[in-house]
XYZ file of N, CA, C and O in Angstrom:
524
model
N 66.084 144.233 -19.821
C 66.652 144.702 -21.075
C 66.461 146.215 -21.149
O 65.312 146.651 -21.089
N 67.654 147.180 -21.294
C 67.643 148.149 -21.523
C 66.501 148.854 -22.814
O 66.270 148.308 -23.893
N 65.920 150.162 -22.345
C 65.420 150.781 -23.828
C 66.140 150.628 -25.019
O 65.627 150.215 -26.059
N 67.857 151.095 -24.841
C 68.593 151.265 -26.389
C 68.693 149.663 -26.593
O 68.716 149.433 -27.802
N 68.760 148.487 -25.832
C 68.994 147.456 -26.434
C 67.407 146.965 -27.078
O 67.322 146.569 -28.240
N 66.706 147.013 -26.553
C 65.252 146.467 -27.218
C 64.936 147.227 -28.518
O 64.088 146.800 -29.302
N 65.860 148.737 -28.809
C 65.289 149.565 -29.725
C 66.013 149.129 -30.920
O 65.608 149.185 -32.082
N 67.321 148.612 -30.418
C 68.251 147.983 -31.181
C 67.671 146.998 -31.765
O 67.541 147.149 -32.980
N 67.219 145.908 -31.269
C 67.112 144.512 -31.688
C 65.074 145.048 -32.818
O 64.487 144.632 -33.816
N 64.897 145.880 -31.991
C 63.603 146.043 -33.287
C 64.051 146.739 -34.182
O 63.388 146.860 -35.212
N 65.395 147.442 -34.032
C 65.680 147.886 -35.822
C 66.484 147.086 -37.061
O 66.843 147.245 -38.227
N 66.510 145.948 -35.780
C 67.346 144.578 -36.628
C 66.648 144.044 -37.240
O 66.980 143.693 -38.372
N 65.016 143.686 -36.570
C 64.196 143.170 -36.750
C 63.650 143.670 -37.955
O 63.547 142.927 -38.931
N 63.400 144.491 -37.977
C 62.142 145.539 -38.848
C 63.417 145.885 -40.049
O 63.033 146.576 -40.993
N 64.684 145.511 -40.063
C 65.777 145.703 -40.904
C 65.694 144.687 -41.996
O 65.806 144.810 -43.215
N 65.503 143.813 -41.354
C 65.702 142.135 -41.968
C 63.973 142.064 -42.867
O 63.588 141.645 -43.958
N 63.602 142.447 -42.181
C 61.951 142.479 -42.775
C 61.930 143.117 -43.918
O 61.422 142.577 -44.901
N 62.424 144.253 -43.980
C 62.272 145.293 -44.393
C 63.906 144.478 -46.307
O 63.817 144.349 -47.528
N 64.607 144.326 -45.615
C 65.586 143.529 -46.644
C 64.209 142.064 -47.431
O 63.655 141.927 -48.521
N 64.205 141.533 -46.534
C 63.187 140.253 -46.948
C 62.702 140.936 -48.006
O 63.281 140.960 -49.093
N 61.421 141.638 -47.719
C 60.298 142.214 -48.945
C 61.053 142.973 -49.656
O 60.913 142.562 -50.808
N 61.697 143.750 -49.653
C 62.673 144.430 -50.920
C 63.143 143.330 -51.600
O 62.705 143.304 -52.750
N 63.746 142.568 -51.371
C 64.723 140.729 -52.607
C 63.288 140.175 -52.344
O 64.113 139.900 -51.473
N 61.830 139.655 -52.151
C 61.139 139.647 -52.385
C 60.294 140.383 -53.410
O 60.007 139.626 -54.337
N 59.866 141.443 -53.532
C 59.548 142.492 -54.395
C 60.612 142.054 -55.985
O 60.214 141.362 -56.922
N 61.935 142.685 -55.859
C 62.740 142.440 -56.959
C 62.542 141.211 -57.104
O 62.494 141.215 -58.334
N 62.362 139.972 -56.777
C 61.574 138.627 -57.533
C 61.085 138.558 -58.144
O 61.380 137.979 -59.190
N 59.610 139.301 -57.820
C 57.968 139.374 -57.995
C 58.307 140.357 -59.599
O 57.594 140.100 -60.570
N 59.302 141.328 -59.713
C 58.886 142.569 -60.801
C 59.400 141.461 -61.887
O 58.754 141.157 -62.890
N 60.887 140.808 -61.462
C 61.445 139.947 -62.659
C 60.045 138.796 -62.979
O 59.796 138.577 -64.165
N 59.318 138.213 -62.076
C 58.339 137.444 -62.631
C 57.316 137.953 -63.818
O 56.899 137.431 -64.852
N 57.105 139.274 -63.147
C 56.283 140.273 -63.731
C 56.593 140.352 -64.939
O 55.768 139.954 -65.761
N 57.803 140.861 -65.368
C 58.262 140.874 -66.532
C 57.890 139.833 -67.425
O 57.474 139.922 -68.580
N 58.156 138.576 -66.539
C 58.865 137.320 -67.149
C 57.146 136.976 -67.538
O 57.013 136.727 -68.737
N 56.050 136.932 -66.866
C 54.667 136.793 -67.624
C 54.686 137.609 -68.453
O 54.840 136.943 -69.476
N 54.614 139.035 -68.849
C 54.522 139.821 -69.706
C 55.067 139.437 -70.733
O 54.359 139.796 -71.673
N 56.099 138.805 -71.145
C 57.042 138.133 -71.823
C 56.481 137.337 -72.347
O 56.262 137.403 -73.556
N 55.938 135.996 -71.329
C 54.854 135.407 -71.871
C 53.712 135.476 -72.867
O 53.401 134.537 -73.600
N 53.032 136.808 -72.835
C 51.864 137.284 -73.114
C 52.311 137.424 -74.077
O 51.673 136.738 -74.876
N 53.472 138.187 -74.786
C 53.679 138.822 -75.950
C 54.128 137.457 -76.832
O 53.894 137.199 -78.012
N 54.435 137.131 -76.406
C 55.891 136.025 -77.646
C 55.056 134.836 -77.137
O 55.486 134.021 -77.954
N 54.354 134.267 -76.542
C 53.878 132.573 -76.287
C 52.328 132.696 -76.486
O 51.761 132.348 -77.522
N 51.750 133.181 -75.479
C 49.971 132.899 -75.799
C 49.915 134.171 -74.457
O 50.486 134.372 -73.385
N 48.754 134.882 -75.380
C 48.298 136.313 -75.035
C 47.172 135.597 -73.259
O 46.706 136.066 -72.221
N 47.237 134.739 -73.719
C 46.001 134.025 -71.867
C 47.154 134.617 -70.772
O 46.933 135.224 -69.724
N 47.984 134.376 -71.150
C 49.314 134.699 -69.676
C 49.399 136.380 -69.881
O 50.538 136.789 -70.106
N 48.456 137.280 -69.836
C 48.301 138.560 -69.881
C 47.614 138.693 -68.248
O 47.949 139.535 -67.416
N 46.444 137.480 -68.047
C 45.598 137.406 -67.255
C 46.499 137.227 -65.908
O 46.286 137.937 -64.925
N 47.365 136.381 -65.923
C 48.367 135.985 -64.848
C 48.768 136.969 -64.311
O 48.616 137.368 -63.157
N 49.600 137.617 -65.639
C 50.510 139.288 -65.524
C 49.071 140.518 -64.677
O 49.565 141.508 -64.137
N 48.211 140.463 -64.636
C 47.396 141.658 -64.267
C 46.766 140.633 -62.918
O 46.133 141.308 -62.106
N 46.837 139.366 -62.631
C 46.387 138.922 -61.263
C 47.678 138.903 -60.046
O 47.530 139.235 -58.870
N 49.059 138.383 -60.741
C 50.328 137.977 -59.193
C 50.680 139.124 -59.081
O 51.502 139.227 -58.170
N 50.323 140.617 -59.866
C 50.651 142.150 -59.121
C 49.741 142.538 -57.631
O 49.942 143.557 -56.970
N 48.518 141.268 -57.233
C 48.035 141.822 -56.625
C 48.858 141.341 -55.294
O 49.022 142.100 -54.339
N 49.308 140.140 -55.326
C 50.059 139.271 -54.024
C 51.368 140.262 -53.771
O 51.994 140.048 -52.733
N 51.782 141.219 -54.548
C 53.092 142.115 -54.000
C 52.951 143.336 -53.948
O 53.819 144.024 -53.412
N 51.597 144.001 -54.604
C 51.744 145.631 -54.658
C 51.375 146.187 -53.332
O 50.830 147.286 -53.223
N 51.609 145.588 -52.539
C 51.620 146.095 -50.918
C 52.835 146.372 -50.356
O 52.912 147.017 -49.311
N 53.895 145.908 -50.998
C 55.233 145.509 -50.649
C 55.909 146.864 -49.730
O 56.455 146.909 -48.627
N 55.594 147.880 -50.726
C 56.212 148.891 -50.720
C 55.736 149.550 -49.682
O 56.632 150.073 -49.020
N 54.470 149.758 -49.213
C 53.555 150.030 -47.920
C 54.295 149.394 -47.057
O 54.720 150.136 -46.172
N 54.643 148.195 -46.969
C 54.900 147.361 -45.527
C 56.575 148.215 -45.507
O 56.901 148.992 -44.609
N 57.287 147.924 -46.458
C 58.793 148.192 -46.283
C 59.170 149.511 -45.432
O 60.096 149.666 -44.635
N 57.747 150.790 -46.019
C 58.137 151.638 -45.415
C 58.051 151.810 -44.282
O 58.847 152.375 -43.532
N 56.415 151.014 -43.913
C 56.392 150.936 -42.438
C 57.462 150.487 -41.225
O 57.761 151.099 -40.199
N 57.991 149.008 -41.795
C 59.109 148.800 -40.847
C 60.189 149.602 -41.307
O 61.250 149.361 -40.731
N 60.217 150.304 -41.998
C 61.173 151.142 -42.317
C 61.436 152.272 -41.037
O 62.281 152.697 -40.248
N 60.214 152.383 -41.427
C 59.966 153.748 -39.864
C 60.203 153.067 -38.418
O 61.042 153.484 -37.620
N 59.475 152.123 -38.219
C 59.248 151.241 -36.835
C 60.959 151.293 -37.011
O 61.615 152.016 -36.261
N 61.636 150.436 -38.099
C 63.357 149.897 -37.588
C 64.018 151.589 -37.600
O 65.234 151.650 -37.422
N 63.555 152.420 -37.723
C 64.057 153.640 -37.749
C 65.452 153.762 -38.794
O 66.181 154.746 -38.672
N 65.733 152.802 -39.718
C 66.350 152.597 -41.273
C 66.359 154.483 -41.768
O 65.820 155.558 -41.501
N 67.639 153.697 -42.858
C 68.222 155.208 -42.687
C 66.742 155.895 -43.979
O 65.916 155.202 -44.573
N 66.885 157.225 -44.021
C 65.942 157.686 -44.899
C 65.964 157.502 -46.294
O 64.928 157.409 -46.952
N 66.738 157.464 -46.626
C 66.946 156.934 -48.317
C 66.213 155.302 -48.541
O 65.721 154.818 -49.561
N 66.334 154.841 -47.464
C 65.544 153.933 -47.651
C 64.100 153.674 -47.465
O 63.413 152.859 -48.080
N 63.756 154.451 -46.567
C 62.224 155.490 -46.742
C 61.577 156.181 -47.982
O 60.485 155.847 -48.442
N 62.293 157.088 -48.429
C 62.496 157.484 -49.997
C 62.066 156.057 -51.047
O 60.955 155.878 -51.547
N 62.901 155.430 -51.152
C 62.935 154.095 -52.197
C 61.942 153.062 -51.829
O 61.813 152.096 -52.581
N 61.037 153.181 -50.475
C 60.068 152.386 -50.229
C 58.738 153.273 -50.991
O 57.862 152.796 -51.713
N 58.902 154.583 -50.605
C 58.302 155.167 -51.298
C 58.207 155.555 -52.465
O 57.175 156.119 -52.831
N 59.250 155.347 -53.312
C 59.508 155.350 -54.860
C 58.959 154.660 -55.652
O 58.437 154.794 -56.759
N 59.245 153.433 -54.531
C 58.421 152.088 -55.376
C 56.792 152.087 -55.293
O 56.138 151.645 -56.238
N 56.220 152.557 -54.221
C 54.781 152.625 -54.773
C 54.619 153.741 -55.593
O 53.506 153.606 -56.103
N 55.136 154.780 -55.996
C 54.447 155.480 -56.769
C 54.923 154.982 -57.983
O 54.298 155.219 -59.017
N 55.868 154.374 -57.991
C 56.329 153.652 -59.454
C 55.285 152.608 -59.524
O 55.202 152.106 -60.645
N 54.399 152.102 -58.571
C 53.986 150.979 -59.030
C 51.889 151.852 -59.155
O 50.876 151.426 -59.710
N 52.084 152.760 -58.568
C 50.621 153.917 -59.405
C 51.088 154.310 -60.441
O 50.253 154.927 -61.103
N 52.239 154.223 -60.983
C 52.063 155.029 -62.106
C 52.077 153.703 -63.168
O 51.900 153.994 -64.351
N 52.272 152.294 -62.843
C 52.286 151.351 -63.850
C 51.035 151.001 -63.830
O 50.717 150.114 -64.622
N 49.992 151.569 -62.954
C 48.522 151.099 -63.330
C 48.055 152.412 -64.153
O 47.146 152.343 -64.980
N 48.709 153.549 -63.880
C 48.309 155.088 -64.862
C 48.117 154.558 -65.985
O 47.001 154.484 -66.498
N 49.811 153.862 -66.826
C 50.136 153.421 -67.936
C 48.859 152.840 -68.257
O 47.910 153.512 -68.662
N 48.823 151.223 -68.026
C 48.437 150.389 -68.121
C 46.658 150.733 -68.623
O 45.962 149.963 -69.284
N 46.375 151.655 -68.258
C 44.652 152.256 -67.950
C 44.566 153.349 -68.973
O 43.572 153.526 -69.677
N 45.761 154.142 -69.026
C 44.978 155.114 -69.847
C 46.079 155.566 -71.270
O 47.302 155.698 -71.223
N 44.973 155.770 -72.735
C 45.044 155.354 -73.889
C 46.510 156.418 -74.572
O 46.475 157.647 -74.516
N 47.667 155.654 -75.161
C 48.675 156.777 -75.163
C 49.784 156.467 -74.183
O 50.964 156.736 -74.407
N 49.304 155.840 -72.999
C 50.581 155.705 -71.651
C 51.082 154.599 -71.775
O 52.093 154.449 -71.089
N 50.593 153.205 -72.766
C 51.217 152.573 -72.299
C 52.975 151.960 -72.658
O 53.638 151.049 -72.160
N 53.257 152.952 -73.730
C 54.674 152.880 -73.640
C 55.647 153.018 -72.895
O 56.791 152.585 -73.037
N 54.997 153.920 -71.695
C 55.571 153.608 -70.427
C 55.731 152.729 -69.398
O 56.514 152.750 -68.448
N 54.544 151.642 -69.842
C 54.516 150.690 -68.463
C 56.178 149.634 -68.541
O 56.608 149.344 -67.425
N 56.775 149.267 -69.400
C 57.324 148.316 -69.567
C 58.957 148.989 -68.806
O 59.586 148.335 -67.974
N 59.343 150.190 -69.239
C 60.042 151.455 -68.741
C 59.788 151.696 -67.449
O 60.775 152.278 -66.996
N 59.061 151.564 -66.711
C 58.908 151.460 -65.627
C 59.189 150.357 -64.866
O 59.724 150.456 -63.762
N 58.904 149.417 -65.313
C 58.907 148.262 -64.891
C 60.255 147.772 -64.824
O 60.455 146.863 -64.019
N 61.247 148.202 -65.527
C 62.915 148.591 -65.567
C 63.322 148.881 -64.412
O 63.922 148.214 -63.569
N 62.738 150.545 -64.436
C 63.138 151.216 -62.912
C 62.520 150.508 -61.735
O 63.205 150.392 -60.718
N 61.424 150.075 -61.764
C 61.065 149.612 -60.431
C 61.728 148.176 -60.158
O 61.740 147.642 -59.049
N 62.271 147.633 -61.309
C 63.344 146.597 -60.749
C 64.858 146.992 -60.320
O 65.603 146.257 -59.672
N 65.126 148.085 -60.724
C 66.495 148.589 -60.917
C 66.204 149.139 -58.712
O 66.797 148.763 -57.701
N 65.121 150.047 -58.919
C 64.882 150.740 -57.415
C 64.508 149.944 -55.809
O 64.427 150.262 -54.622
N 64.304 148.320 -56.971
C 63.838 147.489 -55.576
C 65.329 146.709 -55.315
O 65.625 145.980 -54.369
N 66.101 147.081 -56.386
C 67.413 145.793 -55.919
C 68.231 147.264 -55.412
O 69.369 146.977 -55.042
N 67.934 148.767 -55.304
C 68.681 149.596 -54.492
C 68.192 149.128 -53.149
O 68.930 148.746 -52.240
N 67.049 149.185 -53.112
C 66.355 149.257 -51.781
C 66.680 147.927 -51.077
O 66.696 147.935 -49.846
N 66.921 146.872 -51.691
C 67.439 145.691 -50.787
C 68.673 145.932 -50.585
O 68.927 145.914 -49.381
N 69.927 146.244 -51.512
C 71.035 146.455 -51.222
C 71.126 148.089 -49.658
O 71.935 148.049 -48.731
N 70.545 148.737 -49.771
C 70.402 149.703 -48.960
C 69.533 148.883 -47.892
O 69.525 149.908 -47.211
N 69.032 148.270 -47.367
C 68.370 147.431 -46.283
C 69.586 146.502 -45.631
O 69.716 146.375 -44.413
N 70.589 145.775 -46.751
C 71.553 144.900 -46.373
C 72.565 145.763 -45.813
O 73.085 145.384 -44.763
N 72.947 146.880 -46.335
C 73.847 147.702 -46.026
C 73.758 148.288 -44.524
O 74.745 148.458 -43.808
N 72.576 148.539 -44.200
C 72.075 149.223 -43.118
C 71.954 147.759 -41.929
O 71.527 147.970 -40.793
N 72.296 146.608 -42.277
C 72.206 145.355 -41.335
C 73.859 145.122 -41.061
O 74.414 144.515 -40.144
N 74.285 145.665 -41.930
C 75.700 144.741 -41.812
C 76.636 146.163 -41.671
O 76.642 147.118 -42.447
N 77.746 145.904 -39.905
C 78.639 146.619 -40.066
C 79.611 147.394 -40.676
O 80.508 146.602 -40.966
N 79.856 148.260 -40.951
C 80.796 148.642 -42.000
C 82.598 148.345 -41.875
O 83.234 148.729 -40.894
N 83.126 147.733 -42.842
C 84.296 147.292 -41.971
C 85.597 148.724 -42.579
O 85.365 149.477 -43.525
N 86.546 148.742 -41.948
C 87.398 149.782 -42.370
C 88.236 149.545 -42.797
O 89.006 150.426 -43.179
């Protein structure tokens, strides 16, 4: 197997990965929401939920970029892997300190709005462009 074909098939690889955890991620924020939701309007115990299943995805954005780099994916999608973790430090900023937290929920907008770019930009970058 040639270099460009093996380099090929790991940017397919690390493409698809990299798509996976992005429509993974945008799952996880709508869940996110969807406990928070909970907390407010049903019984304040599902607050506890909302501050424990952030821990099973806030890596997301670490891994995406990595195969981001490994699949050599275009840079905007580097950018938006990286968007999303600092969107997701700045929802623990909120969350922690007294005054911020009118921002966490606003965020939590964009970082759903930036993870369904970042999958659509992962799918885009898998699939030929037709003319």
């Amino acid at each position: 197997m040639s270099n460009e074909t093996r380099a090929n098939k790991r940017g397919r690889v690390c493409g698809y990965i990299v798509l996976g955890l992005a429509s993974l991620f945008t799952v996880c924020v709508a869940a996110q929401i969807f406990l928070a939701g909970l907390a407010v309007f049903t019984d304040p115990s599902y607050w506890r939920h909302h501050e424990v299943f952030v821990r099973i995805f806030e890596l997301f954005p670490i891994l995406m970029l990595l195969f981001a780099f490994i699949g050599r994916s275009p840079k905007s999608l580097h950018w938006l892997s990286a968007a999303i973790f600092v969107l997701i430090c700045a929802q623990y900023f909120t969350a922690h300190v007294p005054g911020a937290g009118a921002f966490h929920p606003v965020i939590a907008a964009v970082l759903f709005w930036v993870a369904l770019l970042a999958a659509a930009k992962a799918k885009r970058s898998l699939v030929p462009q037709q003319n």
